[in-house]
JSON list of C-alpha atoms in Angstrom, two decimals:
[
{"chain": "B", "resi": 1, "resn": "GLN", "atom": "CA", "xyz": [-15.35, -9.06, 6.45]},
{"chain": "B", "resi": 2, "resn": "VAL", "atom": "CA", "xyz": [-12.13, -7.05, 6.11]},
{"chain": "B", "resi": 3, "resn": "GLN", "atom": "CA", "xyz": [-11.84, -3.28, 6.11]},
{"chain": "B", "resi": 4, "resn": "LEU", "atom": "CA", "xyz": [-8.77, -1.29, 5.06]},
{"chain": "B", "resi": 5, "resn": "VAL", "atom": "CA", "xyz": [-8.39, 2.38, 5.95]},
{"chain": "B", "resi": 6, "resn": "GLU", "atom": "CA", "xyz": [-5.59, 4.43, 4.41]},
{"chain": "B", "resi": 7, "resn": "SER", "atom": "CA", "xyz": [-4.23, 7.67, 5.79]},
{"chain": "B", "resi": 8, "resn": "GLY", "atom": "CA", "xyz": [-1.29, 10.01, 5.28]},
{"chain": "B", "resi": 9, "resn": "GLY", "atom": "CA", "xyz": [-1.91, 11.28, 1.78]},
{"chain": "B", "resi": 10, "resn": "GLY", "atom": "CA", "xyz": [-1.71, 14.93, 0.96]},
{"chain": "B", "resi": 11, "resn": "LEU", "atom": "CA", "xyz": [0.09, 17.66, -0.93]},
{"chain": "B", "resi": 12, "resn": "VAL", "atom": "CA", "xyz": [3.86, 17.82, -0.85]},
{"chain": "B", "resi": 13, "resn": "GLN", "atom": "CA", "xyz": [6.57, 19.57, -2.82]},
{"chain": "B", "resi": 14, "resn": "ALA", "atom": "CA", "xyz": [8.91, 17.64, -5.06]},
{"chain": "B", "resi": 15, "resn": "GLY", "atom": "CA", "xyz": [11.78, 16.26, -3.02]},
{"chain": "B", "resi": 16, "resn": "GLY", "atom": "CA", "xyz": [9.64, 16.01, 0.08]},
{"chain": "B", "resi": 17, "resn": "SER", "atom": "CA", "xyz": [8.39, 13.01, 2.02]},
{"chain": "B", "resi": 18, "resn": "LEU", "atom": "CA", "xyz": [5.13, 11.42, 3.09]},
{"chain": "B", "resi": 19, "resn": "ARG", "atom": "CA", "xyz": [4.29, 8.37, 5.15]},
{"chain": "B", "resi": 20, "resn": "LEU", "atom": "CA", "xyz": [1.17, 6.40, 4.28]},
{"chain": "B", "resi": 21, "resn": "SER", "atom": "CA", "xyz": [-0.53, 4.06, 6.71]},
{"chain": "B", "resi": 22, "resn": "CYS", "atom": "CA", "xyz": [-3.15, 1.37, 6.18]},
{"chain": "B", "resi": 23, "resn": "ALA", "atom": "CA", "xyz": [-4.87, -0.35, 9.06]},
{"chain": "B", "resi": 24, "resn": "ALA", "atom": "CA", "xyz": [-6.76, -3.58, 8.51]},
{"chain": "B", "resi": 25, "resn": "SER", "atom": "CA", "xyz": [-9.62, -4.69, 10.69]},
{"chain": "B", "resi": 26, "resn": "GLY", "atom": "CA", "xyz": [-12.41, -7.23, 10.67]},
{"chain": "B", "resi": 27, "resn": "SER", "atom": "CA", "xyz": [-12.60, -10.98, 10.59]},
{"chain": "B", "resi": 28, "resn": "ILE", "atom": "CA", "xyz": [-9.04, -11.67, 9.52]},
{"chain": "B", "resi": 29, "resn": "PHE", "atom": "CA", "xyz": [-7.93, -15.27, 9.91]},
{"chain": "B", "resi": 30, "resn": "SER", "atom": "CA", "xyz": [-4.51, -14.82, 8.36]},
{"chain": "B", "resi": 31, "resn": "ILE", "atom": "CA", "xyz": [-2.60, -12.35, 6.21]},
{"chain": "B", "resi": 32, "resn": "ASN", "atom": "CA", "xyz": [-0.34, -13.47, 3.41]},
{"chain": "B", "resi": 33, "resn": "ALA", "atom": "CA", "xyz": [0.80, -10.02, 2.31]},
{"chain": "B", "resi": 34, "resn": "MET", "atom": "CA", "xyz": [-0.09, -6.36, 2.23]},
{"chain": "B", "resi": 35, "resn": "GLY", "atom": "CA", "xyz": [0.91, -3.77, -0.28]},
{"chain": "B", "resi": 36, "resn": "TRP", "atom": "CA", "xyz": [0.40, -0.48, -2.02]},
{"chain": "B", "resi": 37, "resn": "TYR", "atom": "CA", "xyz": [-0.78, 0.20, -5.54]},
{"chain": "B", "resi": 38, "resn": "ARG", "atom": "CA", "xyz": [-1.31, 3.52, -7.25]},
{"chain": "B", "resi": 39, "resn": "GLN", "atom": "CA", "xyz": [-3.25, 4.94, -10.14]},
{"chain": "B", "resi": 40, "resn": "ALA", "atom": "CA", "xyz": [-2.39, 8.22, -11.79]},
{"chain": "B", "resi": 41, "resn": "PRO", "atom": "CA", "xyz": [-4.90, 10.12, -13.95]},
{"chain": "B", "resi": 42, "resn": "GLY", "atom": "CA", "xyz": [-5.26, 8.47, -17.33]},
{"chain": "B", "resi": 43, "resn": "LYS", "atom": "CA", "xyz": [-3.05, 5.53, -16.40]},
{"chain": "B", "resi": 44, "resn": "GLN", "atom": "CA", "xyz": [-3.49, 1.93, -15.29]},
{"chain": "B", "resi": 45, "resn": "ARG", "atom": "CA", "xyz": [-3.20, 0.97, -11.64]},
{"chain": "B", "resi": 46, "resn": "GLU", "atom": "CA", "xyz": [0.28, -0.29, -10.89]},
{"chain": "B", "resi": 47, "resn": "LEU", "atom": "CA", "xyz": [2.04, -2.07, -8.09]},
{"chain": "B", "resi": 48, "resn": "VAL", "atom": "CA", "xyz": [4.18, 0.15, -5.87]},
{"chain": "B", "resi": 49, "resn": "ALA", "atom": "CA", "xyz": [5.38, -2.21, -3.15]},
{"chain": "B", "resi": 50, "resn": "THR", "atom": "CA", "xyz": [4.33, -5.36, -1.34]},
{"chain": "B", "resi": 51, "resn": "ILE", "atom": "CA", "xyz": [5.42, -7.09, 1.84]},
{"chain": "B", "resi": 52, "resn": "THR", "atom": "CA", "xyz": [4.64, -10.54, 3.17]},
{"chain": "B", "resi": 53, "resn": "THR", "atom": "CA", "xyz": [4.14, -11.41, 6.80]},
{"chain": "B", "resi": 54, "resn": "GLY", "atom": "CA", "xyz": [7.57, -13.01, 6.51]},
{"chain": "B", "resi": 55, "resn": "ASP", "atom": "CA", "xyz": [8.99, -9.56, 5.60]},
{"chain": "B", "resi": 56, "resn": "SER", "atom": "CA", "xyz": [9.76, -10.39, 2.00]},
{"chain": "B", "resi": 57, "resn": "THR", "atom": "CA", "xyz": [9.43, -7.17, -0.01]},
{"chain": "B", "resi": 58, "resn": "ASN", "atom": "CA", "xyz": [9.31, -6.14, -3.61]},
{"chain": "B", "resi": 59, "resn": "TYR", "atom": "CA", "xyz": [9.14, -2.72, -5.24]},
{"chain": "B", "resi": 60, "resn": "ALA", "atom": "CA", "xyz": [8.38, -1.19, -8.58]},
{"chain": "B", "resi": 61, "resn": "ASP", "atom": "CA", "xyz": [11.56, -0.12, -10.31]},
{"chain": "B", "resi": 62, "resn": "SER", "atom": "CA", "xyz": [10.36, 3.47, -10.33]},
{"chain": "B", "resi": 63, "resn": "VAL", "atom": "CA", "xyz": [10.33, 3.69, -6.52]},
{"chain": "B", "resi": 64, "resn": "LYS", "atom": "CA", "xyz": [13.31, 1.55, -5.53]},
{"chain": "B", "resi": 65, "resn": "GLY", "atom": "CA", "xyz": [15.66, 3.45, -3.28]},
{"chain": "B", "resi": 66, "resn": "ARG", "atom": "CA", "xyz": [13.05, 6.08, -2.49]},
{"chain": "B", "resi": 67, "resn": "PHE", "atom": "CA", "xyz": [10.12, 4.19, -0.95]},
{"chain": "B", "resi": 68, "resn": "THR", "atom": "CA", "xyz": [10.17, 1.74, 1.95]},
{"chain": "B", "resi": 69, "resn": "ILE", "atom": "CA", "xyz": [7.32, -0.59, 2.87]},
{"chain": "B", "resi": 70, "resn": "SER", "atom": "CA", "xyz": [6.95, -2.07, 6.33]},
{"chain": "B", "resi": 71, "resn": "MET", "atom": "CA", "xyz": [4.37, -3.96, 8.34]},
{"chain": "B", "resi": 72, "resn": "ASP", "atom": "CA", "xyz": [3.37, -4.12, 11.98]},
{"chain": "B", "resi": 73, "resn": "ASN", "atom": "CA", "xyz": [1.98, -7.64, 12.24]},
{"chain": "B", "resi": 74, "resn": "ALA", "atom": "CA", "xyz": [0.57, -7.07, 15.72]},
{"chain": "B", "resi": 75, "resn": "LYS", "atom": "CA", "xyz": [-1.47, -4.11, 14.49]},
{"chain": "B", "resi": 76, "resn": "ASN", "atom": "CA", "xyz": [-2.29, -5.48, 11.03]},
{"chain": "B", "resi": 77, "resn": "THR", "atom": "CA", "xyz": [-0.96, -2.23, 9.63]},
{"chain": "B", "resi": 78, "resn": "VAL", "atom": "CA", "xyz": [1.21, -1.55, 6.61]},
{"chain": "B", "resi": 79, "resn": "TYR", "atom": "CA", "xyz": [3.21, 1.61, 6.01]},
{"chain": "B", "resi": 80, "resn": "LEU", "atom": "CA", "xyz": [4.80, 3.23, 3.00]},
{"chain": "B", "resi": 81, "resn": "GLN", "atom": "CA", "xyz": [7.56, 5.74, 3.65]},
{"chain": "B", "resi": 82, "resn": "MET", "atom": "CA", "xyz": [7.96, 7.86, 0.53]},
{"chain": "B", "resi": 83, "resn": "ASN", "atom": "CA", "xyz": [11.08, 10.01, 0.20]},
{"chain": "B", "resi": 84, "resn": "SER", "atom": "CA", "xyz": [12.45, 12.16, -2.60]},
{"chain": "B", "resi": 85, "resn": "LEU", "atom": "CA", "xyz": [8.99, 12.45, -4.09]},
{"chain": "B", "resi": 86, "resn": "LYS", "atom": "CA", "xyz": [8.64, 13.36, -7.73]},
{"chain": "B", "resi": 87, "resn": "ALA", "atom": "CA", "xyz": [5.77, 14.87, -9.67]},
{"chain": "B", "resi": 88, "resn": "GLU", "atom": "CA", "xyz": [5.27, 11.54, -11.40]},
{"chain": "B", "resi": 89, "resn": "ASP", "atom": "CA", "xyz": [4.47, 9.96, -8.02]},
{"chain": "B", "resi": 90, "resn": "THR", "atom": "CA", "xyz": [1.19, 11.87, -8.00]},
{"chain": "B", "resi": 91, "resn": "ALA", "atom": "CA", "xyz": [-1.61, 9.31, -7.83]},
{"chain": "B", "resi": 92, "resn": "VAL", "atom": "CA", "xyz": [-4.28, 7.75, -5.71]},
{"chain": "B", "resi": 93, "resn": "TYR", "atom": "CA", "xyz": [-2.58, 5.15, -3.55]},
{"chain": "B", "resi": 94, "resn": "TYR", "atom": "CA", "xyz": [-4.56, 2.04, -2.67]},
{"chain": "B", "resi": 95, "resn": "CYS", "atom": "CA", "xyz": [-3.87, -0.37, 0.16]},
{"chain": "B", "resi": 96, "resn": "ASN", "atom": "CA", "xyz": [-4.14, -4.07, -0.58]},
{"chain": "B", "resi": 97, "resn": "LEU", "atom": "CA", "xyz": [-4.42, -7.07, 1.72]},
{"chain": "B", "resi": 98, "resn": "ARG", "atom": "CA", "xyz": [-4.19, -10.66, 0.58]},
{"chain": "B", "resi": 99, "resn": "GLY", "atom": "CA", "xyz": [-5.42, -13.05, 3.20]},
{"chain": "B", "resi": 100, "resn": "LYS", "atom": "CA", "xyz": [-8.12, -15.30, 4.57]},
{"chain": "B", "resi": 101, "resn": "VAL", "atom": "CA", "xyz": [-11.20, -14.68, 6.68]},
{"chain": "B", "resi": 102, "resn": "ARG", "atom": "CA", "xyz": [-11.32, -18.41, 7.45]},
{"chain": "B", "resi": 103, "resn": "ILE", "atom": "CA", "xyz": [-9.49, -21.58, 6.55]},
{"chain": "B", "resi": 104, "resn": "GLY", "atom": "CA", "xyz": [-9.48, -21.82, 2.79]},
{"chain": "B", "resi": 105, "resn": "TYR", "atom": "CA", "xyz": [-8.11, -19.85, -0.13]},
{"chain": "B", "resi": 106, "resn": "ALA", "atom": "CA", "xyz": [-6.83, -16.31, 0.12]},
{"chain": "B", "resi": 107, "resn": "VAL", "atom": "CA", "xyz": [-8.58, -13.35, -1.46]},
{"chain": "B", "resi": 108, "resn": "ASP", "atom": "CA", "xyz": [-7.69, -9.71, -2.06]},
{"chain": "B", "resi": 109, "resn": "TYR", "atom": "CA", "xyz": [-9.14, -6.75, -0.19]},
{"chain": "B", "resi": 110, "resn": "TRP", "atom": "CA", "xyz": [-8.76, -3.09, -1.12]},
{"chain": "B", "resi": 111, "resn": "GLY", "atom": "CA", "xyz": [-8.94, 0.25, 0.61]},
{"chain": "B", "resi": 112, "resn": "LYS", "atom": "CA", "xyz": [-10.70, 3.25, -0.87]},
{"chain": "B", "resi": 113, "resn": "GLY", "atom": "CA", "xyz": [-7.45, 5.05, -1.60]},
{"chain": "B", "resi": 114, "resn": "THR", "atom": "CA", "xyz": [-5.62, 8.16, -0.45]},
{"chain": "B", "resi": 115, "resn": "LEU", "atom": "CA", "xyz": [-4.52, 10.93, -2.78]},
{"chain": "B", "resi": 116, "resn": "VAL", "atom": "CA", "xyz": [-0.87, 11.93, -2.98]},
{"chain": "B", "resi": 117, "resn": "THR", "atom": "CA", "xyz": [-0.13, 15.09, -4.92]},
{"chain": "B", "resi": 118, "resn": "VAL", "atom": "CA", "xyz": [3.46, 16.14, -5.57]},
{"chain": "B", "resi": 119, "resn": "SER", "atom": "CA", "xyz": [3.94, 19.67, -6.84]},
{"chain": "B", "resi": 120, "resn": "SER", "atom": "CA", "xyz": [6.87, 20.58, -9.06]}
]
């Protein structure tokens, strides 16, 4: 019903920047929020940043001041601008959408992930 496609991952040196994008498509009735999560090798998946359609944002403490999440409501696309990247930011980054495909309760949808590798 809903498809999420991430892009923008890659290899970057420590201190550099990357911009991730996630475009949602399909039978979307409404979107409550979109966000980014990441999973590093050997670690649990963790929240990076989320944003509601009302532009309320929240960030993991580890990325505050370095990452910025934004959403283009008209395009159903969420972005993650990552600056001052550190080696510990290396992970697979997953896009998340919480919304509805019809009137009813909201559910979560996930992208397949995009790999970000930060070299030190």
